[in-house]
Coordinates of N, CA, C and O in Angstrom, one line a residue:
X133 N 30.1 -25.8 -9.1 CA 30.5 -25.5 -7.6 C 32.1 -25.6 -7.7 O 32.5 -26.8 -7.9
X134 N 32.8 -24.8 -7.4 CA 34.3 -24.9 -7.3 C 34.7 -24.1 -5.9 O 34.0 -23.7 -5.2
X135 N 35.9 -24.1 -5.8 CA 36.5 -23.7 -4.5 C 36.1 -22.3 -3.9 O 35.6 -22.2 -2.9
X136 N 35.9 -21.3 -4.8 CA 35.6 -20.0 -4.5 C 34.2 -19.4 -4.9 O 33.9 -18.4 -4.6
X137 N 33.6 -20.3 -5.8 CA 32.4 -19.8 -6.4 C 31.4 -20.9 -6.8 O 31.8 -22.2 -6.6
X138 N 30.3 -20.6 -7.3 CA 29.4 -21.6 -7.9 C 28.4 -20.9 -8.8 O 28.3 -19.7 -8.7
X139 N 27.7 -21.6 -9.5 CA 26.6 -21.0 -10.5 C 25.3 -21.9 -10.2 O 25.3 -23.1 -9.9
X140 N 24.2 -21.3 -10.4 CA 22.8 -21.9 -10.1 C 22.0 -21.5 -11.3 O 21.9 -20.3 -11.7
X141 N 21.2 -22.5 -11.7 CA 20.0 -22.3 -12.7 C 18.9 -22.3 -11.9 O 18.6 -23.4 -11.0
X142 N 18.0 -21.5 -12.1 CA 16.6 -21.3 -11.3 C 15.5 -21.8 -12.3 O 15.3 -21.0 -13.4
X143 N 14.9 -23.0 -12.3 CA 13.9 -23.4 -13.2 C 12.5 -23.0 -12.5 O 12.2 -23.6 -11.6
X144 N 11.9 -22.1 -13.0 CA 10.5 -21.7 -12.7 C 9.5 -22.3 -13.7 O 9.4 -21.9 -14.8
X145 N 8.8 -23.3 -13.2 CA 7.8 -24.0 -14.0 C 6.3 -23.7 -13.6 O 6.0 -23.7 -12.4
X146 N 5.5 -23.3 -14.7 CA 4.2 -23.1 -14.4 C 3.4 -24.4 -14.3 O 3.2 -25.1 -15.3
X147 N 2.9 -24.9 -13.2 CA 2.4 -26.3 -13.1 C 0.9 -26.1 -13.2 O 0.2 -27.1 -13.1
X148 N 0.3 -24.9 -13.3 CA -1.1 -24.6 -13.3 C -1.7 -25.0 -14.7 O -1.0 -25.4 -15.7
X149 N -2.9 -24.5 -15.0 CA -3.6 -24.7 -16.2 C -3.8 -23.5 -16.9 O -4.2 -23.4 -18.0
X150 N -3.5 -22.3 -16.2 CA -3.6 -21.1 -16.9 C -2.2 -20.4 -17.0 O -1.3 -20.7 -16.2
X151 N -2.0 -19.4 -17.9 CA -0.7 -18.6 -17.9 C -0.5 -17.7 -16.7 O -1.4 -17.3 -16.1
X152 N 0.8 -17.7 -16.4 CA 1.0 -16.7 -15.3 C 0.9 -15.3 -15.7 O 1.0 -15.0 -16.9
X153 N 0.5 -14.4 -15.0 CA 0.2 -12.9 -15.4 C 1.5 -12.2 -14.9 O 1.9 -11.2 -15.7
X154 N 2.1 -12.6 -14.0 CA 3.4 -11.9 -13.4 C 3.9 -13.0 -12.3 O 3.2 -13.4 -11.4
X155 N 5.1 -13.2 -12.3 CA 5.7 -14.1 -11.3 C 6.9 -13.3 -10.7 O 7.5 -12.5 -11.2
X156 N 7.2 -13.8 -9.5 CA 8.5 -13.4 -8.9 C 9.0 -14.6 -7.9 O 8.1 -15.4 -7.5
X157 N 10.1 -14.4 -7.5 CA 10.7 -15.4 -6.6 C 11.5 -14.8 -5.5 O 12.2 -13.7 -5.8
X158 N 11.7 -15.4 -4.4 CA 12.5 -14.9 -3.4 C 13.4 -16.1 -2.8 O 12.8 -17.3 -3.0
X159 N 14.6 -15.7 -2.4 CA 15.5 -16.8 -1.8 C 16.4 -16.1 -0.9 O 16.7 -14.9 -1.0
X160 N 16.9 -16.9 0.1 CA 17.9 -16.3 1.1 C 19.3 -16.9 0.5 O 19.4 -17.9 0.0
X161 N 20.2 -16.0 0.7 CA 21.6 -16.3 0.2 C 22.5 -15.7 1.3 O 23.0 -14.5 1.3
X162 N 23.0 -16.5 2.2 CA 23.7 -16.1 3.4 C 25.1 -15.7 3.1 O 25.5 -14.6 3.4
X163 N 25.9 -16.7 2.8 CA 27.3 -16.5 2.6 C 27.9 -16.5 1.3 O 28.8 -17.4 0.9
X164 N 27.3 -15.7 0.4 CA 27.7 -15.6 -1.0 C 27.2 -14.2 -1.6 O 26.4 -13.7 -1.0
X165 N 27.9 -13.9 -2.6 CA 27.7 -12.7 -3.2 C 27.5 -12.8 -4.7 O 28.5 -13.2 -5.4
X166 N 26.4 -12.5 -5.3 CA 26.2 -12.8 -6.7 C 27.1 -11.8 -7.6 O 27.2 -10.6 -7.3
X167 N 27.8 -12.4 -8.5 CA 28.8 -11.5 -9.3 C 28.2 -11.4 -10.6 O 28.4 -10.3 -11.3
X168 N 27.5 -12.3 -11.2 CA 26.7 -12.1 -12.5 C 25.4 -12.8 -12.6 O 25.4 -13.8 -11.9
X169 N 24.6 -12.4 -13.4 CA 23.2 -13.2 -13.4 C 22.7 -13.0 -14.9 O 23.1 -12.2 -15.6
X170 N 21.8 -14.0 -15.2 CA 21.1 -14.0 -16.6 C 19.7 -14.3 -16.4 O 19.2 -15.0 -15.5
X171 N 18.8 -13.8 -17.4 CA 17.5 -14.2 -17.5 C 16.4 -13.4 -16.8 O 15.3 -13.5 -17.0
X172 N 17.0 -12.7 -15.8 CA 16.0 -11.8 -14.8 C 16.7 -10.9 -14.0 O 18.0 -10.9 -14.0
X173 N 16.1 -10.1 -13.2 CA 16.6 -9.3 -12.3 C 16.8 -9.8 -11.0 O 15.7 -10.4 -10.4
X174 N 17.9 -9.7 -10.3 CA 18.2 -10.2 -8.9 C 18.4 -9.0 -8.0 O 19.4 -8.4 -8.0
X175 N 17.4 -8.8 -7.2 CA 17.4 -7.5 -6.4 C 17.7 -7.8 -5.1 O 16.9 -8.4 -4.4
X176 N 18.9 -7.5 -4.4 CA 19.3 -7.8 -3.1 C 18.4 -7.0 -2.1 O 18.2 -5.8 -2.3
X177 N 18.1 -7.8 -1.0 CA 17.4 -7.2 0.1 C 17.9 -7.7 1.3 O 17.4 -8.6 1.9
X178 N 19.1 -7.2 1.7 CA 19.8 -7.7 2.8 C 20.5 -9.2 2.4 O 21.1 -9.2 1.4
X179 N 20.2 -10.2 3.1 CA 20.7 -11.6 2.7 C 19.7 -12.3 1.9 O 19.9 -13.4 1.4
X180 N 18.6 -11.7 1.6 CA 17.6 -12.2 0.6 C 17.7 -11.6 -0.7 O 18.2 -10.4 -0.9
X181 N 17.1 -12.2 -1.7 CA 17.1 -11.6 -3.0 C 15.5 -11.7 -3.5 O 14.9 -12.8 -3.4
X182 N 15.1 -10.7 -4.2 CA 13.9 -10.7 -5.0 C 14.2 -10.9 -6.5 O 15.0 -10.1 -6.9
X183 N 13.6 -11.8 -7.0 CA 13.8 -12.3 -8.4 C 12.7 -11.8 -9.2 O 11.5 -12.2 -9.0
X184 N 12.8 -10.9 -10.0 CA 11.7 -10.1 -11.0 C 12.1 -10.3 -12.4 O 13.2 -9.8 -12.8
X185 N 11.3 -10.8 -13.1 CA 11.5 -11.0 -14.6 C 11.5 -9.6 -15.4 O 10.7 -8.8 -14.9
X186 N 12.1 -9.6 -16.4 CA 11.9 -8.5 -17.4 C 10.5 -8.5 -17.9 O 9.8 -9.6 -17.8
X187 N 9.8 -7.5 -18.5 CA 8.4 -7.7 -18.9 C 8.1 -8.6 -19.9 O 7.1 -9.2 -19.9
X188 N 9.0 -8.9 -20.8 CA 8.9 -10.0 -21.8 C 9.0 -11.3 -21.3 O 8.5 -12.3 -21.9
X189 N 9.3 -11.5 -19.9 CA 9.5 -12.9 -19.4 C 8.3 -13.1 -18.1 O 8.4 -14.1 -17.6
X190 N 7.4 -12.2 -18.0 CA 6.5 -12.2 -16.8 C 5.4 -13.4 -17.1 O 4.9 -13.8 -16.2
X191 N 5.1 -13.7 -18.3 CA 4.2 -14.7 -18.6 C 4.8 -16.0 -18.8 O 5.7 -16.2 -19.7
X192 N 4.4 -17.0 -18.1 CA 4.8 -18.5 -18.3 C 3.6 -19.3 -18.7 O 2.6 -19.4 -17.9
X193 N 3.6 -19.8 -19.8 CA 2.4 -20.8 -20.3 C 2.4 -22.0 -19.5 O 3.4 -22.4 -18.9
X194 N 1.2 -22.7 -19.4 CA 1.0 -23.8 -18.5 C 2.1 -25.0 -19.0 O 2.3 -25.0 -20.2
X195 N 2.6 -25.6 -18.1 CA 3.6 -26.6 -18.3 C 4.9 -26.1 -18.8 O 5.6 -27.0 -19.3
X196 N 5.1 -24.8 -19.1 CA 6.3 -24.3 -19.4 C 7.2 -24.0 -18.4 O 6.9 -23.7 -17.2
X197 N 8.7 -24.0 -18.7 CA 9.5 -23.6 -17.7 C 10.4 -22.4 -18.2 O 10.9 -22.4 -19.3
X198 N 10.7 -21.5 -17.4 CA 11.6 -20.3 -17.6 C 12.9 -20.6 -16.8 O 12.8 -21.0 -15.6
X199 N 14.0 -20.4 -17.4 CA 15.3 -20.6 -16.7 C 15.9 -19.3 -16.5 O 16.2 -18.5 -17.6
X200 N 16.4 -19.0 -15.4 CA 17.3 -17.8 -15.1 C 18.4 -18.3 -14.0 O 18.3 -19.4 -13.6
X201 N 19.3 -17.6 -13.9 CA 20.5 -18.0 -13.0 C 21.5 -17.1 -12.6 O 21.4 -15.8 -13.0
X202 N 22.4 -17.5 -11.8 CA 23.5 -16.7 -11.5 C 24.8 -17.3 -11.0 O 24.8 -18.6 -10.8
X203 N 25.9 -16.6 -11.0 CA 27.1 -17.2 -10.4 C 27.5 -16.3 -9.3 O 27.2 -15.1 -9.4
X204 N 28.0 -16.8 -8.2 CA 28.3 -16.0 -7.1 C 29.7 -16.5 -6.4 O 30.2 -17.6 -6.7
X205 N 30.2 -15.6 -5.7 CA 31.3 -16.0 -4.9 C 31.0 -16.3 -3.6 O 30.1 -15.7 -2.9
X206 N 31.6 -17.5 -3.1 CA 31.4 -17.9 -1.6 C 32.2 -17.0 -0.7 O 33.3 -16.6 -0.9
X207 N 31.4 -16.8 0.4 CA 32.1 -15.9 1.5 C 32.1 -16.8 2.8 O 32.5 -16.3 3.8
X208 N 31.7 -18.0 2.7 CA 31.7 -18.9 3.8 C 31.2 -20.3 3.5 O 30.9 -20.5 2.2
X209 N 30.9 -21.2 4.3 CA 30.4 -22.5 4.1 C 28.9 -22.6 3.9 O 28.5 -23.7 3.3
X210 N 28.1 -21.6 4.4 CA 26.6 -21.5 4.3 C 26.3 -20.8 3.0 O 25.6 -19.8 3.2
X211 N 26.6 -21.1 1.9 CA 26.5 -20.4 0.6 C 25.4 -20.8 -0.3 O 24.9 -20.1 -1.2
X212 N 24.8 -22.0 0.0 CA 23.7 -22.4 -0.9 C 22.4 -21.7 -0.8 O 22.1 -21.4 0.4
X213 N 21.7 -21.5 -1.8 CA 20.4 -20.7 -1.7 C 19.4 -21.5 -0.8 O 19.4 -22.8 -0.9
X214 N 18.5 -20.8 0.1 CA 17.6 -21.5 0.9 C 16.4 -20.7 0.9 O 16.3 -19.5 0.3
X215 N 15.3 -21.2 1.5 CA 14.0 -20.5 1.5 C 13.4 -20.1 0.2 O 13.1 -18.8 0.2
X216 N 13.6 -20.8 -0.9 CA 13.2 -20.5 -2.1 C 11.7 -20.5 -2.2 O 11.1 -21.6 -1.8
X217 N 11.1 -19.5 -2.8 CA 9.6 -19.4 -2.9 C 9.2 -18.6 -4.1 O 10.0 -17.6 -4.4
X218 N 8.4 -19.1 -5.0 CA 8.0 -18.5 -6.2 C 6.4 -18.2 -6.1 O 5.6 -19.0 -5.4
X219 N 6.0 -17.0 -6.6 CA 4.6 -16.6 -6.4 C 4.2 -16.1 -7.9 O 5.1 -15.6 -8.6
X220 N 2.9 -16.2 -8.1 CA 2.4 -15.6 -9.5 C 1.1 -14.9 -9.2 O 0.3 -15.4 -8.3
X221 N 0.8 -13.8 -9.7 CA -0.4 -13.0 -9.5 C -0.8 -12.2 -10.7 O -0.1 -12.3 -11.7

């Protein structure tokens, strides 16, 4: 986190007993704009983002963690991600 930007790692952990078949995540990002990302696709939907993994990363084994992330430019003081939710189906 610095004056005009910040970076975030998103740790997605499978806490279940079976492997995920496909996962995705959503989060709200109000006063920031993603400038680069790694590990997955960050699809903007207004002020929300849909995080969808590449096909090779859709499966997470039990008790394993997948890490993706991004760096963003701040456009205001309310720049931290919120309403983070992950689903697997």
